[in-house]
CSV table of C-alpha atoms in Angstrom, one decimal:
chain,number,residue,atom,x,y,z
J,109,MET,CA,6.2,28.1,-12.9
J,110,THR,CA,9.0,28.4,-15.3
J,111,ASP,CA,8.3,28.8,-19.0
J,112,SER,CA,9.3,25.2,-19.8
J,113,LEU,CA,8.3,23.3,-16.6
J,114,SER,CA,4.8,22.7,-15.1
J,115,HIS,CA,4.2,22.7,-11.3
J,116,HIS,CA,4.3,19.0,-11.4
J,117,GLU,CA,7.6,18.8,-13.3
J,118,LEU,CA,9.2,21.5,-11.1
J,119,ALA,CA,8.1,19.7,-7.8
J,120,SER,CA,9.8,16.4,-9.3
J,121,LYS,CA,13.0,18.2,-9.9
J,122,MET,CA,12.8,19.7,-6.4
J,123,LEU,CA,12.3,16.4,-4.6
J,124,TYR,CA,15.4,14.9,-2.9
J,125,HIS,CA,17.1,18.4,-3.3
J,126,GLN,CA,14.7,20.9,-1.6
J,127,PRO,CA,12.8,20.9,1.7
J,128,LEU,CA,9.9,18.6,1.4
J,129,LEU,CA,7.3,21.1,2.5
J,130,GLU,CA,8.5,23.3,-0.4
J,131,CYS,CA,8.0,20.3,-2.7
J,132,ILE,CA,4.6,19.7,-1.4
J,133,ALA,CA,3.6,23.5,-1.8
J,134,GLU,CA,4.6,23.2,-5.5
J,135,GLN,CA,2.9,20.0,-6.0
J,136,GLN,CA,-0.3,21.3,-4.5
J,137,LYS,CA,-0.5,23.8,-7.4
J,138,ALA,CA,-0.1,20.9,-9.8
J,139,VAL,CA,-2.9,19.1,-8.0
J,140,ASP,CA,-5.2,22.2,-8.3
J,141,ASP,CA,-4.3,22.5,-12.0
J,142,ALA,CA,-5.3,18.7,-12.5
J,143,ARG,CA,-8.4,19.2,-10.7
J,144,GLU,CA,-9.3,22.1,-13.0
J,145,HIS,CA,-8.3,20.3,-16.0
J,146,ARG,CA,-5.6,22.6,-16.7
J,147,SER,CA,-2.5,20.2,-16.3
J,148,LYS,CA,-0.7,18.8,-19.3
J,149,GLU,CA,0.1,15.7,-17.2
J,150,PRO,CA,-2.6,13.1,-16.3
J,151,ALA,CA,-4.4,13.6,-13.1
J,152,TYR,CA,-3.3,10.4,-11.7
J,153,GLU,CA,0.4,11.1,-12.1
J,154,VAL,CA,0.0,14.4,-10.1
J,155,LEU,CA,-2.2,13.0,-7.5
J,156,SER,CA,0.1,10.0,-7.1
J,157,GLN,CA,3.3,12.2,-6.8
J,158,MET,CA,1.5,14.3,-4.0
J,159,GLY,CA,0.3,11.1,-2.2
J,160,TYR,CA,4.0,10.0,-2.4
J,161,MET,CA,5.2,13.3,-0.9
J,162,GLN,CA,2.7,13.3,1.9
J,163,CYS,CA,3.6,9.8,3.0
J,164,ARG,CA,7.4,10.9,2.9
J,165,ALA,CA,6.5,13.5,5.3
J,166,GLY,CA,4.7,11.2,7.5
J,167,ASN,CA,1.2,12.2,6.5
J,168,TYR,CA,-0.1,8.7,5.8
J,169,LEU,CA,-3.8,9.6,5.9
J,170,LYS,CA,-3.3,12.4,3.4
J,171,GLY,CA,-1.0,10.3,1.4
J,172,LEU,CA,-3.5,7.5,1.3
J,173,GLU,CA,-6.3,10.0,0.3
J,174,TYR,CA,-4.3,11.3,-2.7
J,175,LEU,CA,-3.4,7.9,-3.8
J,176,LEU,CA,-6.8,6.6,-3.8
J,177,GLU,CA,-8.1,9.8,-5.6
J,178,ALA,CA,-5.3,9.0,-8.1
J,179,ASN,CA,-6.3,5.3,-8.4
J,180,ASP,CA,-9.9,6.5,-9.1
J,181,SER,CA,-8.8,8.7,-11.7
J,182,LEU,CA,-6.7,5.8,-13.4
J,183,LYS,CA,-9.7,3.6,-13.4
J,184,LYS,CA,-11.8,6.1,-15.4
J,185,ILE,CA,-9.4,5.9,-18.2
J,186,THR,CA,-11.2,4.0,-21.0
J,187,ASN,CA,-8.5,3.8,-23.7
J,188,PRO,CA,-5.6,1.8,-22.2
J,189,ASP,CA,-3.2,3.1,-25.0
J,190,SER,CA,-3.5,6.5,-23.5
J,191,THR,CA,-2.3,5.4,-20.1
J,192,ARG,CA,1.5,6.6,-19.4
J,193,THR,CA,2.8,3.3,-18.0
J,194,GLU,CA,5.5,4.7,-15.9
J,195,GLY,CA,3.1,7.1,-14.0
J,196,ALA,CA,0.5,4.4,-13.6
J,197,VAL,CA,3.0,1.7,-12.3
J,198,MET,CA,4.4,4.2,-10.0
J,199,LEU,CA,1.0,5.0,-8.6
J,200,LEU,CA,0.2,1.3,-8.2
J,201,GLY,CA,3.6,0.7,-6.5
J,202,ASN,CA,3.4,3.5,-4.2
J,203,LEU,CA,-0.3,2.5,-3.1
J,204,SER,CA,1.1,-0.9,-2.7
J,205,ASN,CA,4.0,0.4,-0.5
J,206,LEU,CA,1.6,2.4,1.6
J,207,TYR,CA,-0.8,-0.5,2.3
J,208,THR,CA,2.3,-2.7,3.4
J,209,ARG,CA,3.2,0.2,5.9
J,210,LEU,CA,-0.2,0.0,7.1
J,211,ALA,CA,-0.1,-3.9,7.5
J,212,LEU,CA,-2.8,-4.2,4.7
J,213,TYR,CA,-0.9,-7.1,3.0
J,214,ASP,CA,-3.9,-8.3,0.8
J,215,GLU,CA,-4.5,-5.0,-0.4
J,216,ALA,CA,-0.8,-4.4,-1.2
J,217,LYS,CA,-0.6,-7.6,-3.1
J,218,GLU,CA,-3.5,-6.7,-5.0
J,219,LYS,CA,-2.0,-3.4,-6.2
J,220,ASN,CA,1.2,-4.9,-6.8
J,221,THR,CA,-0.4,-7.6,-9.1
J,222,GLU,CA,-2.2,-4.9,-11.1
J,223,ALA,CA,1.2,-3.1,-11.6
J,224,ILE,CA,2.9,-6.2,-12.7
J,225,ASN,CA,0.1,-7.2,-15.2
J,226,LEU,CA,0.2,-3.6,-16.7
J,227,CYS,CA,4.2,-4.0,-17.0
J,228,LYS,CA,3.6,-7.2,-18.8
J,229,THR,CA,1.3,-5.9,-21.4
J,230,ILE,CA,3.0,-2.6,-22.1
J,231,ASN,CA,6.7,-2.3,-20.5
J,232,ARG,CA,8.5,-5.0,-18.6
J,233,SER,CA,11.1,-2.7,-17.4
J,234,ARG,CA,9.7,-2.2,-14.1
J,235,ILE,CA,8.8,-5.9,-13.3
J,236,ALA,CA,12.0,-6.6,-11.4
J,237,ASP,CA,11.3,-3.7,-9.0
J,238,LEU,CA,7.5,-4.9,-8.6
J,239,LEU,CA,8.7,-8.5,-7.8
J,240,ARG,CA,11.2,-7.2,-5.3
J,241,MET,CA,8.4,-5.1,-3.7
J,242,ARG,CA,6.2,-8.3,-3.5
J,243,ALA,CA,9.1,-10.0,-1.7
J,244,ILE,CA,9.2,-7.3,0.9
J,245,ILE,CA,5.4,-7.6,1.5
J,246,TYR,CA,5.8,-11.5,2.3
J,247,GLU,CA,8.8,-10.7,4.4
J,248,HIS,CA,6.6,-8.2,6.4
J,249,GLU,CA,4.1,-11.1,6.8
J,250,ASN,CA,7.0,-13.3,8.0
J,251,MET,CA,6.2,-15.6,5.1
J,252,LEU,CA,10.0,-16.2,4.2
J,253,ASP,CA,9.8,-18.9,1.7
J,254,SER,CA,7.5,-16.8,-0.4
J,255,ALA,CA,9.8,-13.7,0.2
J,256,ASN,CA,12.9,-15.9,-1.0
J,257,PHE,CA,10.9,-17.0,-4.1
J,258,TYR,CA,10.2,-13.5,-5.1
J,259,TYR,CA,13.7,-12.0,-4.3
J,260,ASP,CA,15.0,-14.7,-6.9
J,261,GLU,CA,12.4,-14.0,-9.4
J,262,ALA,CA,13.2,-10.4,-9.2
J,263,LEU,CA,17.0,-11.0,-9.9
J,264,ALA,CA,16.1,-13.2,-12.7
J,265,GLU,CA,13.8,-10.7,-14.3
J,266,CYS,CA,16.5,-8.2,-14.5
J,267,ALA,CA,18.0,-10.2,-17.3
J,268,ASN,CA,15.2,-9.2,-19.4
J,269,ILE,CA,15.7,-5.3,-19.3
J,270,GLU,CA,16.8,-4.1,-22.5
J,271,ASN,CA,18.7,-1.0,-21.5
J,272,GLU,CA,22.3,-1.9,-20.3
J,273,ASN,CA,22.5,0.8,-17.6
J,274,HIS,CA,19.0,0.2,-16.3
J,275,ARG,CA,19.7,-3.7,-16.3
J,276,ARG,CA,23.0,-3.0,-14.4
J,277,ASN,CA,21.5,-0.9,-11.9
J,278,HIS,CA,18.3,-3.1,-11.3
J,279,THR,CA,20.6,-6.2,-10.9
J,280,ILE,CA,22.7,-4.2,-8.2
J,281,VAL,CA,19.7,-3.2,-6.3
J,282,ASN,CA,18.1,-6.8,-6.3
J,283,GLU,CA,21.3,-8.5,-5.6
J,284,ASN,CA,21.5,-6.1,-2.4
J,285,SER,CA,18.0,-6.8,-1.4
J,286,ARG,CA,18.3,-10.6,-1.6
J,287,ALA,CA,21.6,-10.2,0.5
J,288,TYR,CA,19.9,-8.1,3.1
J,289,PHE,CA,17.2,-10.8,3.3
J,290,TYR,CA,19.5,-13.6,4.2
J,291,ILE,CA,21.6,-11.5,6.6
J,292,GLU,CA,18.5,-10.1,8.3
J,293,HIS,CA,17.1,-13.7,8.7
J,294,PRO,CA,20.3,-15.6,9.4
J,295,ASP,CA,18.5,-18.8,10.5
J,296,TYR,CA,16.6,-19.2,7.3
J,297,ALA,CA,19.5,-20.0,5.0
J,298,PRO,CA,22.7,-20.0,7.0
J,299,ASP,CA,24.7,-21.3,4.0
J,300,SER,CA,23.8,-18.2,2.0
J,301,ILE,CA,25.3,-15.7,4.4
J,302,ARG,CA,28.9,-15.9,3.0
J,303,ASN,CA,27.8,-15.3,-0.5
J,304,ALA,CA,25.5,-12.5,0.7
J,305,VAL,CA,28.3,-10.8,2.4
J,306,ASP,CA,30.5,-11.0,-0.9
J,307,ALA,CA,27.6,-9.5,-2.8
J,308,LEU,CA,27.3,-6.6,-0.7
J,309,GLU,CA,31.1,-5.9,-0.8
J,310,ARG,CA,31.2,-6.4,-4.3
J,311,ASN,CA,28.3,-3.8,-4.8
J,312,LEU,CA,29.6,-1.5,-2.1
J,313,ASP,CA,30.6,1.4,-4.3
J,314,LYS,CA,28.4,0.6,-7.3
J,315,TYR,CA,25.2,2.4,-5.9
J,316,PRO,CA,25.8,5.2,-3.7
J,317,HIS,CA,22.3,5.3,-2.1
J,318,SER,CA,22.8,1.8,-0.7
J,319,TYR,CA,26.4,2.3,0.5
J,320,SER,CA,25.6,2.7,4.2
J,321,THR,CA,23.3,-0.1,4.2
J,322,ASN,CA,25.5,-2.4,2.4
J,323,LEU,CA,28.3,-1.6,4.9
J,324,LEU,CA,26.1,-2.2,7.9
J,325,LEU,CA,24.7,-5.6,6.8
J,326,SER,CA,28.0,-6.8,5.3
J,327,GLY,CA,29.5,-6.1,8.7
J,328,ARG,CA,26.6,-7.8,10.3
J,329,GLY,CA,27.5,-10.8,8.0
J,330,HIS,CA,31.0,-10.9,9.1
J,331,VAL,CA,29.7,-10.9,12.8
J,332,LEU,CA,27.7,-14.0,12.0
J,333,LEU,CA,30.5,-15.6,10.3
J,334,GLY,CA,32.7,-15.1,13.1
J,335,ASN,CA,34.8,-12.2,12.0
J,336,THR,CA,33.7,-10.0,14.8
J,337,ASP,CA,36.2,-7.3,14.8
J,338,LYS,CA,36.0,-6.4,11.2
J,339,GLY,CA,32.1,-6.7,11.2
J,340,LEU,CA,31.7,-4.4,14.4
J,341,GLN,CA,34.0,-1.8,12.7
J,342,GLN,CA,32.0,-1.8,9.5
J,343,MET,CA,28.6,-1.5,11.3
J,344,GLU,CA,29.9,1.2,13.7
J,345,LYS,CA,31.1,3.4,10.6
J,346,ALA,CA,27.6,2.5,8.9
J,347,VAL,CA,25.7,3.8,12.0
J,348,GLU,CA,27.5,7.0,11.9
J,349,LEU,CA,26.5,7.4,8.3
J,350,TYR,CA,22.8,6.6,9.1
J,351,ARG,CA,23.0,9.4,11.8
J,352,ASN,CA,23.8,11.9,9.2
J,353,GLU,CA,22.0,10.5,6.0
J,354,ARG,CA,19.0,8.6,7.1
J,355,GLY,CA,15.7,9.2,9.1
J,356,ASP,CA,14.6,7.7,12.5
J,357,GLU,CA,13.5,4.5,11.2
J,358,ASP,CA,16.8,3.6,9.3
J,359,LEU,CA,18.8,4.8,12.2
J,360,GLU,CA,17.0,2.4,14.6
J,361,PHE,CA,17.5,-0.4,12.3
J,362,GLY,CA,21.1,0.3,12.2
J,363,LEU,CA,21.3,0.7,16.1
J,364,ARG,CA,19.4,-2.4,16.6
J,365,MET,CA,21.9,-4.5,14.4
J,366,LEU,CA,24.7,-3.1,16.0
J,367,ALA,CA,23.3,-3.7,19.6
J,368,ILE,CA,22.6,-7.2,18.6
J,369,SER,CA,26.1,-7.8,17.3
J,370,TYR,CA,27.6,-6.2,20.4
J,371,ALA,CA,25.7,-8.7,22.5
J,372,THR,CA,26.8,-11.7,20.3
J,373,ALA,CA,30.4,-10.3,20.8
J,374,GLY,CA,30.0,-9.6,24.5
J,375,SER,CA,31.2,-6.2,24.0
J,376,HIS,CA,31.0,-3.5,26.8
J,377,LYS,CA,29.8,-1.1,24.2
J,378,LEU,CA,26.3,-2.3,24.4
J,379,ASN,CA,25.8,-0.6,27.8
J,380,LYS,CA,26.5,2.6,26.3
J,381,LEU,CA,24.5,2.0,23.1
J,382,TYR,CA,21.5,0.4,24.8
J,383,PRO,CA,19.5,3.5,26.1
J,384,GLU,CA,19.5,5.2,22.6
J,385,VAL,CA,18.5,1.9,21.1
J,386,THR,CA,15.6,1.5,23.4
J,387,ALA,CA,14.3,5.1,23.4
J,388,LEU,CA,14.4,5.2,19.4
J,389,HIS,CA,12.9,1.6,19.4
J,390,ASP,CA,10.1,2.5,21.5
J,391,SER,CA,9.3,5.6,19.4
J,392,ILE,CA,9.3,3.6,16.2
J,393,MET,CA,7.1,0.9,17.7
J,394,ASN,CA,4.6,3.7,18.7
J,395,ARG,CA,4.6,4.9,15.1
J,396,GLN,CA,4.0,1.6,13.8
J,397,LYS,CA,1.2,0.9,16.1
J,398,ALA,CA,-0.4,4.2,15.0
J,399,ASN,CA,0.2,2.9,11.3
J,400,ALA,CA,-1.4,-0.3,12.2
J,401,LEU,CA,-4.4,1.3,13.8
J,402,LEU,CA,-4.9,3.7,10.7
J,403,GLY,CA,-4.8,0.5,8.6
J,404,LYS,CA,-7.3,-1.2,10.6
J,405,ASP,CA,-9.5,1.6,10.5
J,406,PHE,CA,-9.2,2.3,6.9
J,407,GLN,CA,-10.2,-1.4,6.4
J,408,TYR,CA,-13.2,-1.0,8.7
J,409,ARG,CA,-14.2,2.2,6.9
J,410,THR,CA,-13.8,0.4,3.4
J,411,ILE,CA,-16.0,-2.7,4.6
J,412,GLU,CA,-18.6,-0.4,6.0
J,413,LEU,CA,-18.7,1.9,2.9
J,414,ASN,CA,-18.8,-1.1,0.7
J,415,ASN,CA,-21.9,-2.6,2.8
J,416,GLU,CA,-23.7,0.7,2.5
J,417,ILE,CA,-23.4,1.0,-1.1
J,418,GLU,CA,-24.4,-2.8,-1.5
J,419,LEU,CA,-27.5,-2.0,0.7
J,420,MET,CA,-28.3,1.0,-1.2
J,421,HIS,CA,-28.0,-0.9,-4.5
J,422,SER,CA,-30.3,-3.4,-3.2
J,423,LYS,CA,-33.1,-0.8,-2.2
J,424,LEU,CA,-32.6,0.9,-5.5
J,425,GLN,CA,-33.1,-2.4,-7.3
J,426,THR,CA,-36.2,-3.4,-5.2
J,427,THR,CA,-37.7,-0.1,-5.8
J,428,ARG,CA,-37.1,-0.4,-9.5
J,429,GLN,CA,-38.8,-3.8,-9.3
J,430,HIS,CA,-41.9,-2.1,-7.8
J,431,ILE,CA,-41.9,0.5,-10.4
J,432,ILE,CA,-42.0,-2.1,-13.2
J,433,TYR,CA,-44.6,-3.9,-11.5
J,434,ILE,CA,-46.7,-0.9,-11.0
J,435,ILE,CA,-46.1,0.2,-14.6
J,436,THR,CA,-47.3,-3.4,-15.9
J,437,ILE,CA,-50.2,-3.3,-13.8
J,438,CYS,CA,-51.0,0.3,-15.1
J,439,VAL,CA,-50.7,-0.8,-18.6
J,440,LEU,CA,-52.8,-3.8,-18.2
J,441,LEU,CA,-55.5,-1.8,-16.2
J,442,ILE,CA,-55.6,1.0,-18.8
J,443,SER,CA,-55.9,-1.4,-21.7
J,444,SER,CA,-58.7,-3.4,-20.0
J,445,THR,CA,-60.5,-0.1,-19.4
J,446,ILE,CA,-60.3,1.0,-22.7
J,447,ILE,CA,-61.7,-2.1,-24.2
J,448,PHE,CA,-64.5,-2.1,-21.5
J,449,LEU,CA,-65.4,1.5,-22.0
J,450,PHE,CA,-65.5,0.8,-26.0
J,451,PHE,CA,-68.3,-1.6,-25.5
J,452,ARG,CA,-70.1,-0.2,-22.7
J,453,ARG,CA,-69.4,3.4,-22.6
J,454,LYS,CA,-73.1,4.6,-22.4
J,455,GLN,CA,-74.1,2.2,-19.8
J,456,GLN,CA,-71.0,2.3,-17.3
J,457,LYS,CA,-70.5,6.2,-16.8
J,458,GLN,CA,-70.1,5.8,-13.2
J,459,LEU,CA,-67.7,2.9,-13.6
J,460,LEU,CA,-65.8,4.8,-16.0
J,461,GLN,CA,-65.2,7.6,-13.4
J,462,GLN,CA,-64.1,4.9,-10.9
J,463,LYS,CA,-61.7,3.6,-13.0
J,464,GLU,CA,-60.3,7.0,-14.2
J,465,GLN,CA,-59.9,7.6,-10.4
J,466,SER,CA,-57.9,4.5,-10.0
J,467,ILE,CA,-55.7,5.2,-12.7
J,468,ASN,CA,-54.9,8.6,-11.2
J,469,MET,CA,-54.1,7.0,-7.9
J,470,LEU,CA,-51.9,4.5,-9.7
J,471,ILE,CA,-50.1,7.4,-11.6
J,472,ALA,CA,-49.7,9.3,-8.4
J,473,ASP,CA,-48.1,6.3,-6.7
J,474,ARG,CA,-45.7,6.0,-9.8
J,475,ILE,CA,-44.7,9.6,-9.3
J,476,SER,CA,-44.3,9.0,-5.7
J,477,LEU,CA,-41.9,6.0,-6.4
J,478,ASN,CA,-40.1,7.6,-9.0
J,479,ALA,CA,-39.4,10.5,-6.5
J,480,GLN,CA,-38.1,7.8,-4.2
J,481,ILE,CA,-35.9,6.5,-6.9
J,482,ASP,CA,-34.5,10.2,-7.4
J,483,LYS,CA,-33.8,10.4,-3.8
J,484,LEU,CA,-31.9,7.1,-3.7
J,485,ASN,CA,-29.9,8.0,-6.7
J,486,SER,CA,-29.0,11.1,-5.2
J,487,GLU,CA,-28.0,9.6,-1.9
J,488,LEU,CA,-25.9,6.9,-3.9
J,489,SER,CA,-24.1,9.5,-5.9
J,490,GLN,CA,-23.4,11.5,-2.9
J,491,ARG,CA,-22.2,8.6,-1.0
J,492,SER,CA,-19.9,7.6,-4.0
J,493,THR,CA,-18.2,11.0,-4.4
J,494,ASP,CA,-18.1,12.8,-1.1
J,495,ASP,CA,-17.8,10.4,1.6
J,496,THR,CA,-14.0,10.7,2.1
J,497,PRO,CA,-12.3,10.3,5.5
J,498,GLN,CA,-11.5,13.7,6.7
J,499,THR,CA,-9.8,12.7,10.2
J,500,LEU,CA,-7.2,10.5,11.2
J,501,VAL,CA,-9.7,7.8,12.8
J,502,ASN,CA,-13.0,8.1,14.0
J,503,PRO,CA,-13.5,8.0,17.7
J,504,LEU,CA,-14.1,4.5,18.9
J,505,LEU,CA,-16.1,5.4,21.8
J,506,LEU,CA,-18.4,7.6,19.7
J,507,GLU,CA,-19.6,4.5,18.0
J,508,LYS,CA,-23.2,4.1,19.1
J,509,ASP,CA,-23.2,0.7,20.8
J,510,ASN,CA,-19.6,1.4,22.4
J,511,GLU,CA,-20.6,4.8,23.5
J,512,ILE,CA,-23.8,3.6,25.2
J,513,ARG,CA,-21.9,0.8,27.2
J,514,PHE,CA,-19.0,3.0,28.1
J,515,ARG,CA,-21.4,5.8,29.5
J,516,LYS,CA,-23.5,3.3,31.3
J,517,ILE,CA,-20.5,1.9,33.3
J,518,PHE,CA,-19.1,5.3,33.7
J,519,TYR,CA,-22.3,6.6,35.4
J,520,GLU,CA,-22.3,3.7,37.6
J,521,LEU,CA,-18.7,4.5,38.9
J,522,HIS,CA,-19.0,8.3,39.1
J,523,PRO,CA,-22.8,9.1,39.5
J,524,GLY,CA,-23.5,12.9,38.9
J,525,PHE,CA,-20.2,13.7,37.4
J,526,VAL,CA,-21.6,14.3,33.8
J,527,GLU,CA,-24.7,15.9,35.0
J,528,LYS,CA,-22.8,18.4,37.0
J,529,LEU,CA,-20.4,18.9,34.1
J,530,ARG,CA,-23.3,19.7,32.0
J,531,ASP,CA,-24.7,22.2,34.2
J,532,ASP,CA,-21.7,24.0,34.7
J,533,PHE,CA,-20.4,24.0,31.1
J,534,PRO,CA,-23.6,23.4,28.8
J,535,ASN,CA,-21.7,24.1,25.7
J,536,LEU,CA,-19.4,20.9,26.0
J,537,THR,CA,-19.8,18.5,23.1
J,538,ALA,CA,-20.1,14.7,23.5
J,539,GLY,CA,-16.7,14.3,22.5
J,540,ASN,CA,-15.5,16.7,25.1
J,541,GLU,CA,-17.6,14.9,27.9
J,542,LEU,CA,-15.8,11.7,26.6
J,543,LEU,CA,-12.3,13.2,27.0
J,544,CYS,CA,-13.3,14.5,30.6
J,545,MET,CA,-14.5,11.1,31.4
J,546,LEU,CA,-11.3,9.6,30.4
J,547,ILE,CA,-9.4,12.2,32.5
J,548,LYS,CA,-11.6,11.4,35.4
J,549,LEU,CA,-10.6,7.8,34.9
J,550,ARG,CA,-7.1,8.7,35.3
J,551,LYS,CA,-6.2,7.8,31.9
J,552,SER,CA,-2.8,8.9,30.2
J,553,ASN,CA,-2.6,11.0,27.2
J,554,ASP,CA,-1.4,7.7,25.5
J,555,ASP,CA,-4.4,5.6,26.7
J,556,ILE,CA,-6.8,8.6,25.6
J,557,ALA,CA,-5.3,8.6,22.2
J,558,LEU,CA,-5.7,4.9,21.6
J,559,ALA,CA,-9.2,5.0,23.2
J,560,LEU,CA,-10.5,7.7,20.9
J,561,GLY,CA,-8.3,6.7,18.0
J,562,ILE,CA,-6.6,9.9,17.5
J,563,SER,CA,-3.0,11.2,17.7
J,564,ARG,CA,-1.4,12.5,20.9
J,565,GLU,CA,-1.1,15.9,19.2
J,566,SER,CA,-4.9,15.8,18.8
J,567,VAL,CA,-5.3,14.9,22.6
J,568,ALA,CA,-3.1,17.8,23.6
J,569,THR,CA,-5.1,20.1,21.4
J,570,ALA,CA,-8.3,18.8,23.0
J,571,ARG,CA,-7.0,19.2,26.4
J,572,TYR,CA,-5.7,23.0,25.7
J,573,ARG,CA,-9.4,23.6,24.4
J,574,LEU,CA,-11.0,22.4,27.5
J,575,ARG,CA,-8.6,24.4,29.6
J,576,THR,CA,-9.9,27.4,27.5
J,577,TRP,CA,-13.8,26.5,28.0
J,578,PHE,CA,-13.0,25.8,31.6
J,579,LYS,CA,-11.4,29.3,32.0
J,580,LEU,CA,-8.5,27.6,34.0
J,581,PRO,CA,-5.6,29.8,35.5
J,582,LYS,CA,-2.1,28.7,34.4
J,583,ASP,CA,-1.4,27.4,37.9
J,584,VAL,CA,-4.4,25.0,38.0
J,585,ASP,CA,-3.8,21.5,36.6
J,586,LEU,CA,-6.7,20.2,34.2
J,587,ASN,CA,-6.3,16.7,35.5
J,588,GLU,CA,-6.7,17.7,39.2
J,589,PHE,CA,-9.6,20.0,38.2
J,590,ILE,CA,-11.6,17.3,36.6
J,591,GLN,CA,-10.6,14.5,39.0
J,592,ASN,CA,-11.6,16.6,42.1
J,593,ARG,CA,-14.9,17.5,40.7
């Protein structure tokens, strides 16, 4: 770290200019400082930036963990005046965008609303961006009327930005976004396509980051308007820029738009482009399926965690009521005993001893119940702070009911297979057994990954470990070895 910049500030300057892994390594130092309370920046800003970097690197689960930790840190701030609006809004915006990618649209809109409300009370300069993000959420849900409404709202909000340069830049970005919307959904408002093309060409050189997309979609607009030659030339140029400047998802989008336009024009170039479009599209779709699976798993885990916490709260409340009831009984009993002993002390020695024994038992019960309260409090605290997901998704077949059903059917299909496997390799885990069972069923790596809720890379790693445990020579195929047992 330099004398003037913190690790967080240095990582921010490196972003977009240095390799992403180097930025993440520098930001990790900032995270360590924040967790040890050595950072001059708020913890939520540091954690939010790490979450954003992890998402850019494709590590969406890690990104989600950091963003949720940042959100928890933000919620702990008791004095709203101490909140740095820019950092808080970026956190909520990043979390909303990630939820959108994971198809968790309700959660995305909730965080987007929080960010908008925060801007309304402190600083309105980011509201236009947030309204545009809300439009994108609705566009992902295919709720085009709502998307169109918020694109218009975002553009109108730009007029309220005081700084002239910021107002100009936000206006350009939101004009572009609305134009993209009309061209990507040409049947929604066909009369708006001409104005959309004009807006994109007017802004072509005003915002360098959007140049290639403006070129691509204005070209697509020309094709839709019948100016096919000009449109295709622009789109071909834009796709080449995408190859050099953008990632796979953007390139797939550009190639898909170009392929659709070739098909519309009846161009023979479609035959050459089609294999590349198909291969890249399949790759992106697999990635989107994995993201959707991650989102559903996160949603399931959240519901389960909330149910468990609610159940523990209920148990705690019930136990507290029992304690109050017993304390009340003890107080009443002690009071009655004292009064009774006051009048009949000499005559009722034996009864006194019995009552003292009863009191001791009641107190012992109270001590026992208090111990239960402490245990429940400890479990609740542990659940609330330490139960953070540590893997991409829990194996779906390892959930109790599903595993029982799966194993029952498998045993009927392949009697003796698992027993022989256990005899020969006693150190195999339940997860290893499930992998072997799926291989025995001749499932592909893709099928295994979906069945177990893990990535293909994790399947490959698990298969490698099986080869090691089975001590297979290099020329022996793992599938054949298992299927021939």
